[in-house]
GROMACS .gro file of C-alpha atoms in nm:
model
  214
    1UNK     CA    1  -1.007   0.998   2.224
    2UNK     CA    2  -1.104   1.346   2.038
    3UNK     CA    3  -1.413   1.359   1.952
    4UNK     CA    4  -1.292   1.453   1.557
    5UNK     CA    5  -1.069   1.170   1.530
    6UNK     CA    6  -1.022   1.078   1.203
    7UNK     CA    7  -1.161   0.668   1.167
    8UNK     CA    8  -1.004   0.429   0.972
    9UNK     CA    9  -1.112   0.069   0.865
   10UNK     CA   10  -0.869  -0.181   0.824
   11UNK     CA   11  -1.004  -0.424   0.540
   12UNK     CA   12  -1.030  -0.769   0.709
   13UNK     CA   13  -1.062  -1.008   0.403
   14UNK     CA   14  -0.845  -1.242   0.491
   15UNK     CA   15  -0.510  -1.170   0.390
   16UNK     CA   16  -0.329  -0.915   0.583
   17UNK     CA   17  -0.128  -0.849   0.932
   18UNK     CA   18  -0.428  -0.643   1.058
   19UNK     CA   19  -0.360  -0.616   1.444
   20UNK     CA   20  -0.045  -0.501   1.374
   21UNK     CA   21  -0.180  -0.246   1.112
   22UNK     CA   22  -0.510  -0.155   1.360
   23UNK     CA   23  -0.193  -0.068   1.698
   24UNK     CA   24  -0.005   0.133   1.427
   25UNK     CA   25  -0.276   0.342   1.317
   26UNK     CA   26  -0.456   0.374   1.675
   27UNK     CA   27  -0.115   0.547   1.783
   28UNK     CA   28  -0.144   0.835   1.562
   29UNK     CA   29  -0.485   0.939   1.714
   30UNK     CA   30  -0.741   0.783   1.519
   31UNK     CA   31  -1.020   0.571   1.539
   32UNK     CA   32  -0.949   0.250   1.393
   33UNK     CA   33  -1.144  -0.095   1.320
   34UNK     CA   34  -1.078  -0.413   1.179
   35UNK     CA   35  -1.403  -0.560   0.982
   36UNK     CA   36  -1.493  -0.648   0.628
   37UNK     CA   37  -1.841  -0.472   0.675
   38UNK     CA   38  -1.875  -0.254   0.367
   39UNK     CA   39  -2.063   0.012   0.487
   40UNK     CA   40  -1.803   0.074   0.726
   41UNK     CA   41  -1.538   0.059   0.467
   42UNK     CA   42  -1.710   0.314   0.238
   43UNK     CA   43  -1.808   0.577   0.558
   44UNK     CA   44  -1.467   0.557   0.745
   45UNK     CA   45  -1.230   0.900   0.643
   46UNK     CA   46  -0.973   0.645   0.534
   47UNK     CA   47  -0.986   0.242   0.426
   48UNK     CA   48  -0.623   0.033   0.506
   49UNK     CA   49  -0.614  -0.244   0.261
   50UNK     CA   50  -0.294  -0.464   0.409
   51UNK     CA   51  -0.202  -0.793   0.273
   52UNK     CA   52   0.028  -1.069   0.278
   53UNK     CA   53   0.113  -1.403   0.116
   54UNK     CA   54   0.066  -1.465  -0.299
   55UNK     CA   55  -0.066  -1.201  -0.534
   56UNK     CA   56  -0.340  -1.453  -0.679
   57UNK     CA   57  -0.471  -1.565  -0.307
   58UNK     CA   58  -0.523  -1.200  -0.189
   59UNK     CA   59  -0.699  -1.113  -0.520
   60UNK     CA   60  -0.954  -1.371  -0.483
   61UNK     CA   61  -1.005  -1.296  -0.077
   62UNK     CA   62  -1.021  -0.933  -0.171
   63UNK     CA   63  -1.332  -1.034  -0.442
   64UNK     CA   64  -1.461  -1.284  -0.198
   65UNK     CA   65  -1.509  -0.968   0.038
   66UNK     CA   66  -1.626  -0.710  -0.214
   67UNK     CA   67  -1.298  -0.547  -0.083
   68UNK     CA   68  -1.213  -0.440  -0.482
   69UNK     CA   69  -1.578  -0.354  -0.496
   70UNK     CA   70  -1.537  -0.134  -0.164
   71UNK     CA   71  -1.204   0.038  -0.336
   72UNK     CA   72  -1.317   0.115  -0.644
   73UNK     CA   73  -1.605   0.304  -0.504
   74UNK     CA   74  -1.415   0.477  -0.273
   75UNK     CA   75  -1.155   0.577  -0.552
   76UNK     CA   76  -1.428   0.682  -0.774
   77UNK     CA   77  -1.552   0.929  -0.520
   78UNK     CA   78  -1.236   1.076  -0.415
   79UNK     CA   79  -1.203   0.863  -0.075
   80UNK     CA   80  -0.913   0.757   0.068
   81UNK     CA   81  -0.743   0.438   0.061
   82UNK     CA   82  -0.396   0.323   0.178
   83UNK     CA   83  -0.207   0.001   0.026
   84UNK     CA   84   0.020  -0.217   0.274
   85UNK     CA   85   0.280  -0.463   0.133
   86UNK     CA   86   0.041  -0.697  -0.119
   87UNK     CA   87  -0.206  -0.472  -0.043
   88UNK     CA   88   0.012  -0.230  -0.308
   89UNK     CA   89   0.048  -0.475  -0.528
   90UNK     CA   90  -0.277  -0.564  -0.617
   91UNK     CA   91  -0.317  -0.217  -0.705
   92UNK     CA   92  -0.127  -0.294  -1.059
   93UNK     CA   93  -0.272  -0.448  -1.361
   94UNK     CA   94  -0.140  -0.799  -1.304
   95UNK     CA   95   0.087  -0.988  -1.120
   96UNK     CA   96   0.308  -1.309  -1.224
   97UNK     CA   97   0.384  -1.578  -0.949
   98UNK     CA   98   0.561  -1.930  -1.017
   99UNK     CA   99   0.477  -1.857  -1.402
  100UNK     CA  100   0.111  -1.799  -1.350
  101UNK     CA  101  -0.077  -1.442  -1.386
  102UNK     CA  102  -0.344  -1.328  -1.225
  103UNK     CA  103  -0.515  -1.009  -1.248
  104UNK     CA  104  -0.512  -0.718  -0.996
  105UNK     CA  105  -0.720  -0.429  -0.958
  106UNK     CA  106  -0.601  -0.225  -1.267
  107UNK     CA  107  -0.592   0.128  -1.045
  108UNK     CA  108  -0.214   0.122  -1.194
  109UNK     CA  109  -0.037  -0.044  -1.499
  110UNK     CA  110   0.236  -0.249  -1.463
  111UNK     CA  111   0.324  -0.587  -1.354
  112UNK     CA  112   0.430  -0.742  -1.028
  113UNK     CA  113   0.734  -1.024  -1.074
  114UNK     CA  114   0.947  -1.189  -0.892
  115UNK     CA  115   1.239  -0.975  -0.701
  116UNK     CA  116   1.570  -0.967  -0.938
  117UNK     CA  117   1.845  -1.027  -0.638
  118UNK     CA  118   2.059  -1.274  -0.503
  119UNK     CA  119   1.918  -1.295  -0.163
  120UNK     CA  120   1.498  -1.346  -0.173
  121UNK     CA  121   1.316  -1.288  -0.005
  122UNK     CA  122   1.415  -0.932   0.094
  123UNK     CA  123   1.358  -0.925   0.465
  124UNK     CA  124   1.505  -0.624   0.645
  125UNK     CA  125   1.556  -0.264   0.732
  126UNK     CA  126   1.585  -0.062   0.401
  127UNK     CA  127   1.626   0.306   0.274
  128UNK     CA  128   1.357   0.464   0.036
  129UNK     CA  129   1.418   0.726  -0.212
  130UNK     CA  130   1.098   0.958  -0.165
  131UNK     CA  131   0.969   1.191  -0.469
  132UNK     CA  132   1.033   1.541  -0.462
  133UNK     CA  133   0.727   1.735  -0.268
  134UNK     CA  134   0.594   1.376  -0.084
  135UNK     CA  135   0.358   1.437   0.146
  136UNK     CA  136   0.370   1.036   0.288
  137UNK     CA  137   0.768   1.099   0.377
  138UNK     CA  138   0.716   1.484   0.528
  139UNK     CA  139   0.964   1.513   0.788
  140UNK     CA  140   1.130   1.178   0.717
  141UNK     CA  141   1.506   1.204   0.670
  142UNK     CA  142   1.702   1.051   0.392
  143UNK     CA  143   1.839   0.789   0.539
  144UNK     CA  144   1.534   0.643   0.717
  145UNK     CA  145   1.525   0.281   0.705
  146UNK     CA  146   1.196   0.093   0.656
  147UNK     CA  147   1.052  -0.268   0.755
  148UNK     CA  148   1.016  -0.457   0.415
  149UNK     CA  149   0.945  -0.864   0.351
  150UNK     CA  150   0.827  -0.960   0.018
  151UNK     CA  151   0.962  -1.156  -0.287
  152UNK     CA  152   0.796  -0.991  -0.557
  153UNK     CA  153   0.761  -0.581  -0.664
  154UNK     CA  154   0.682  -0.378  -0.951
  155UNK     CA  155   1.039  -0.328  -1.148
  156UNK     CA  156   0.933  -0.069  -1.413
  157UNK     CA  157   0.711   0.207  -1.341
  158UNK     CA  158   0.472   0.207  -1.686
  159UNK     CA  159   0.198   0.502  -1.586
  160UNK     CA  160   0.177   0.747  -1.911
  161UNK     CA  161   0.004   1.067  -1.917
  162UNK     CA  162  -0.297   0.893  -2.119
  163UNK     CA  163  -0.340   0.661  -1.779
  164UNK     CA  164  -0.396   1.004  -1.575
  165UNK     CA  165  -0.738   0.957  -1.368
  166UNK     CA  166  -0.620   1.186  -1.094
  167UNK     CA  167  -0.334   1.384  -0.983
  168UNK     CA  168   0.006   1.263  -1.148
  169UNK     CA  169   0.136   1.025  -0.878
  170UNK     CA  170   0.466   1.059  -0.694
  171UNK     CA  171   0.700   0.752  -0.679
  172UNK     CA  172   0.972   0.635  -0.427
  173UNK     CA  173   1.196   0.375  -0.484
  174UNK     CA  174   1.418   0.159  -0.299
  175UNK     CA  175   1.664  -0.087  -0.404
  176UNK     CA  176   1.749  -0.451  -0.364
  177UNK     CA  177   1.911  -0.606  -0.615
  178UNK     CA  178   1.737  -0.375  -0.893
  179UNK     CA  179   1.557  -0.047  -0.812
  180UNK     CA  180   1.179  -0.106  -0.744
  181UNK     CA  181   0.864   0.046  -0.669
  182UNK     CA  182   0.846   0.110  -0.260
  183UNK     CA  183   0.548   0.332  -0.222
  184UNK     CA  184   0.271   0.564  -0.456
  185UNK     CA  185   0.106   0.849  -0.404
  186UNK     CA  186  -0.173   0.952  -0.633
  187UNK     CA  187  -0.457   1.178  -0.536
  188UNK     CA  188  -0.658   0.946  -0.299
  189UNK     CA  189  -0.477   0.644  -0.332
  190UNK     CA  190  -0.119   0.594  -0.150
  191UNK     CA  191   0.057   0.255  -0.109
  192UNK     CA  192   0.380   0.126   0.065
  193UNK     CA  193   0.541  -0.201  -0.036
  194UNK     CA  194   0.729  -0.169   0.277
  195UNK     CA  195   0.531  -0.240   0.622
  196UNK     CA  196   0.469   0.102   0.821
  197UNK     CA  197   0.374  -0.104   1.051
  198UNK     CA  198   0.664  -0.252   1.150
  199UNK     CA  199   0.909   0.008   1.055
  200UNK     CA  200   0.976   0.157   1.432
  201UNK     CA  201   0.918   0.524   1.468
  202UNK     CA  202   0.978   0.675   1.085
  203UNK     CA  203   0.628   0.444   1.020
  204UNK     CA  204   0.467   0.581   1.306
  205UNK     CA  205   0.550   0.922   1.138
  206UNK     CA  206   0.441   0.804   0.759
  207UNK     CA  207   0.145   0.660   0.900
  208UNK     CA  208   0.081   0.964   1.110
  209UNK     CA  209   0.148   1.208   0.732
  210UNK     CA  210  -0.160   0.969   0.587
  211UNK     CA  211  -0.349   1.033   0.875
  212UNK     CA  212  -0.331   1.386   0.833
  213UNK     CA  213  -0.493   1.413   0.444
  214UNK     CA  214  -0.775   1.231   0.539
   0.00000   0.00000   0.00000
């Protein structure tokens, strides 16, 4: 391994596919651990915050861990961090589950509901409609297809120029059922509510295009 490998920390709090997410990243190059140490978290170039199941359950493992403590921090000082699947979600103000809301970490407004399509959960291979001037889907083609498998997504994109914190982000959507959010970039913070992870050699190449701004 180069000696100036980037090194990542992949959030262990609980709630997210991290071996998966720690094989991924190790094939771009990079140094890569799974903990929920905090001073690790805060020192790595870049901090993976994956997650799976409900909305409400990852918030409170995240807070259990100091995770939203550890992102805040980071965010606040310009660092890296990199949103996976929940992990993105609980970057928005709140999130709505079987009628009950819970807050999320507030880095975004907007709200998280339930997927408007005939077939949920949407599980499969599907194509993303990347911003103009993305740096996450560089050399990605159009009609990539990427791993997603969730049941809930941010419908309506609510960020207003008052909101602005850092640079203005850059939005992709993808579509089932209703267009919805499928990844953000803004300044430090990027997120994916598909799983790079698991999306064959176009995530290899998105995970890789992270890699490379840290």
């Amino acid at each position: 391994m180069a000696g100036n490998a980037k090194s990542v920390v992949v959030l262990d709090y609980g709630f997210g596919n991290v071996r998966s997410a720690e094989r991924a990243v190790a094939r771009t190059g990079a140094r890569v651990e799974i903990t929920r140490d905090l001073d690790a978290a805060m020192n790595a170039d870049g901090l993976l915050v994956p997650g799976v199941g409900a909305f409400s359950a990852c918030m409170a493992g995240l807070r259990a861990a100091r995770g939203d403590w550890a992102v805040g921090r980071r965010l606040a000082g310009g660092r890296p961090v990199l949103g996976i699947c929940v992990g993105m979600q609980i970057l928005f103000s709140r999130g709505i589950e079987h009628g009950q809301e819970s807050e999320g970490l507030d880095e975004w407004p907007g709200t998280v509901g339930p997927l408007e399509a005939d077939i949920v959960p949407h599980m499969g291979w599907n194509t993303v409609r990347p911003p103009e001037g993305s740096r996450l889907f560089a050399g990605l083609d159009a009609d990539e297809r990427y791993y997603f498998v969730h049941s809930y997504a941010v419908h309506d994109w609510e960020f207003a120029a008052h909101h602005a914190v850092r640079a203005a982000p850059k939005v992709a959507w993808a579509t089932h059922g209703r267009p919805f959010v499928a990844a953000v970039e803004n300044g430090p913070l990027w997120a994916t509510q598909f799983h790079p992870e698991k999306s064959g050699d176009a995530g290899a190449r998105l995970l890789t295009n992270w890699i490379e701004t840290l």
